Short mmCIF file of C-alpha atoms in Angstrom, two decimals:
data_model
loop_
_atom_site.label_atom_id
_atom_site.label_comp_id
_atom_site.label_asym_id
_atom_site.label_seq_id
_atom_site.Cartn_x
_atom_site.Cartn_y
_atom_site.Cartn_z
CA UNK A 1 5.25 9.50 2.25
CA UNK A 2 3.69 6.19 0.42
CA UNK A 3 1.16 7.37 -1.33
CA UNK A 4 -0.67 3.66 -1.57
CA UNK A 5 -1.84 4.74 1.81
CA UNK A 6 -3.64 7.22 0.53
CA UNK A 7 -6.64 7.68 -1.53
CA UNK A 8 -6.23 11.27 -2.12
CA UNK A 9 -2.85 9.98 -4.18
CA UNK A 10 -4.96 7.19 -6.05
CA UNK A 11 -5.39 9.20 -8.93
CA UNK A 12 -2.30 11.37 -8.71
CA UNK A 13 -0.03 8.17 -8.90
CA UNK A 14 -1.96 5.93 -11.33
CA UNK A 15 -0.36 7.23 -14.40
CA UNK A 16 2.76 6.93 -12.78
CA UNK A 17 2.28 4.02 -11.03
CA UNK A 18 1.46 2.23 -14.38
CA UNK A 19 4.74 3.78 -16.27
CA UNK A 20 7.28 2.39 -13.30
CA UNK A 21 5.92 -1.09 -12.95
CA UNK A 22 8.16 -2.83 -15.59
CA UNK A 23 11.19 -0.30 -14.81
CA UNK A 24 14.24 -1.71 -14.23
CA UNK A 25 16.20 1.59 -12.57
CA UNK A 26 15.18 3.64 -10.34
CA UNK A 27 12.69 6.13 -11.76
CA UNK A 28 11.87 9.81 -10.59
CA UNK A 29 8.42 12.02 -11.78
CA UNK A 30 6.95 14.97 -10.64
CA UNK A 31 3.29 16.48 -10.61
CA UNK A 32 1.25 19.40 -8.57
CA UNK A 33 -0.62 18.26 -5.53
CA UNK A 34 -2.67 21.18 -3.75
CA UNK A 35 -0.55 24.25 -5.79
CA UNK A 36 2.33 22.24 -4.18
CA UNK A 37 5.08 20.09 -6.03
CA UNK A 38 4.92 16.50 -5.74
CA UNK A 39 8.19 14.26 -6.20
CA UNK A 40 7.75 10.72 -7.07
CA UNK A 41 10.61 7.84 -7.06
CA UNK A 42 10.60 4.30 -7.45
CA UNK A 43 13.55 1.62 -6.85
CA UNK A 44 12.74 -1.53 -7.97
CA UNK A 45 15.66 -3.33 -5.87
CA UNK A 46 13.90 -1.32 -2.64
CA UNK A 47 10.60 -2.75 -3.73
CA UNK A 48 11.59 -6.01 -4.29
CA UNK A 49 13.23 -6.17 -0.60
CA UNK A 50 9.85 -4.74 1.13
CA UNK A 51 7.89 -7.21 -1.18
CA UNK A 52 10.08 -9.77 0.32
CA UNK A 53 10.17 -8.99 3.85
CA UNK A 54 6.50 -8.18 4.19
CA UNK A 55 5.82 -11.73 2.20
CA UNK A 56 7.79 -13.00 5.07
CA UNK A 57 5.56 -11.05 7.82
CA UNK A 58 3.17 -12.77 6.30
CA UNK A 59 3.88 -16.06 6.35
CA UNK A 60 4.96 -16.09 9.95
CA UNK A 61 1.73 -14.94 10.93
CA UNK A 62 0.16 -17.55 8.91
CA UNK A 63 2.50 -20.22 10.73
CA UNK A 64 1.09 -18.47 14.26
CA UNK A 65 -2.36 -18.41 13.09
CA UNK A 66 -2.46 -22.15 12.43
CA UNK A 67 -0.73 -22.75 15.95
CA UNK A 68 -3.40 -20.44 17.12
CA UNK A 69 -6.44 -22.38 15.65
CA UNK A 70 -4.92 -25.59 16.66
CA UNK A 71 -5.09 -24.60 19.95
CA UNK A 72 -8.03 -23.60 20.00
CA UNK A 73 -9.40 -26.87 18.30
CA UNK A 74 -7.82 -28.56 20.52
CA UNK A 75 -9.51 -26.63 23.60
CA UNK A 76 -12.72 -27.22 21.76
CA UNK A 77 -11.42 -31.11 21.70
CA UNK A 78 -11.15 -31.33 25.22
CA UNK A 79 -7.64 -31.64 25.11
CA UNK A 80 -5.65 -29.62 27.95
CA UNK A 81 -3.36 -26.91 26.41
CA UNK A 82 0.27 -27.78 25.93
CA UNK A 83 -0.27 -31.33 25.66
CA UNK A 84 0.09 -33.86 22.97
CA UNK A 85 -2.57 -35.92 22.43
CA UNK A 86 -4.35 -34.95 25.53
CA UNK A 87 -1.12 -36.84 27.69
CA UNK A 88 0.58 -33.43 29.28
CA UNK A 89 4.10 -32.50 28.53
CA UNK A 90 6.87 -32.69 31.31
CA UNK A 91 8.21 -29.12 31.18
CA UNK A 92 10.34 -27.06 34.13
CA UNK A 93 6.61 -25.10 34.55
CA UNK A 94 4.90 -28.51 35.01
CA UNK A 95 7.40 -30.90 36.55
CA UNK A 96 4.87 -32.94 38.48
CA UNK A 97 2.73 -33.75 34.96
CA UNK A 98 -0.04 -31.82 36.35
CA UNK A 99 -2.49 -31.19 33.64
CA UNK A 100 -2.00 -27.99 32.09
CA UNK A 101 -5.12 -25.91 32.79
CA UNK A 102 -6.71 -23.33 29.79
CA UNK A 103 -4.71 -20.31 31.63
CA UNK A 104 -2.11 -20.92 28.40
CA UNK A 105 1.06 -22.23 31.10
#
């Protein structure tokens, strides 16, 4: 269970937490959590590939939120969605240059 999603483990993993961050190996502990017993283990190589993967996440929603806002700006603008500076694009959905209307085809 990750215990950064939960508070109750805030305090339980802090000394921990702050032990492992420079660790090179993998590193194991143990504490008491509610009279039960508690393993801990951290894998710097594991961490390092969800670090990387969730930067990734990220930055493709980033990339889809700036496509998003454009859009919208652009709606805002006056310009007709899926067209280039207002002139609409010749697609296989709009092979007649009809101007796209804001349904998002």
């Amino acid at each position: 269970m990750p215990g950064r999603r939960y508070g109750e483990f805030a305090d339980l993993l802090r000394d921990f937490h702050n032990s492992t961050c420079a660790a090179q190996e993998e590193v194991i502990g143990e504490t008491s959590w509610q009279g039960l017993r508690l393993l801990m283990a951290h894998n710097p190589a594991v961490a390092a590939e969800l670090t990387a993967a969730r930067d990734n996440q990220i930055k493709d929603l980033e990339l889809k939120a700036q496509g998003w806002a454009g859009k919208l700006a652009g709606q805002d603008a006056g310009i007709p969605i899926g067209t280039a500076s207002g002139i609409p694009v010749v697609t296989q959905s709009n092979p007649r240059r009809r101007p796209y209307t804001d349904r998002g085809n």
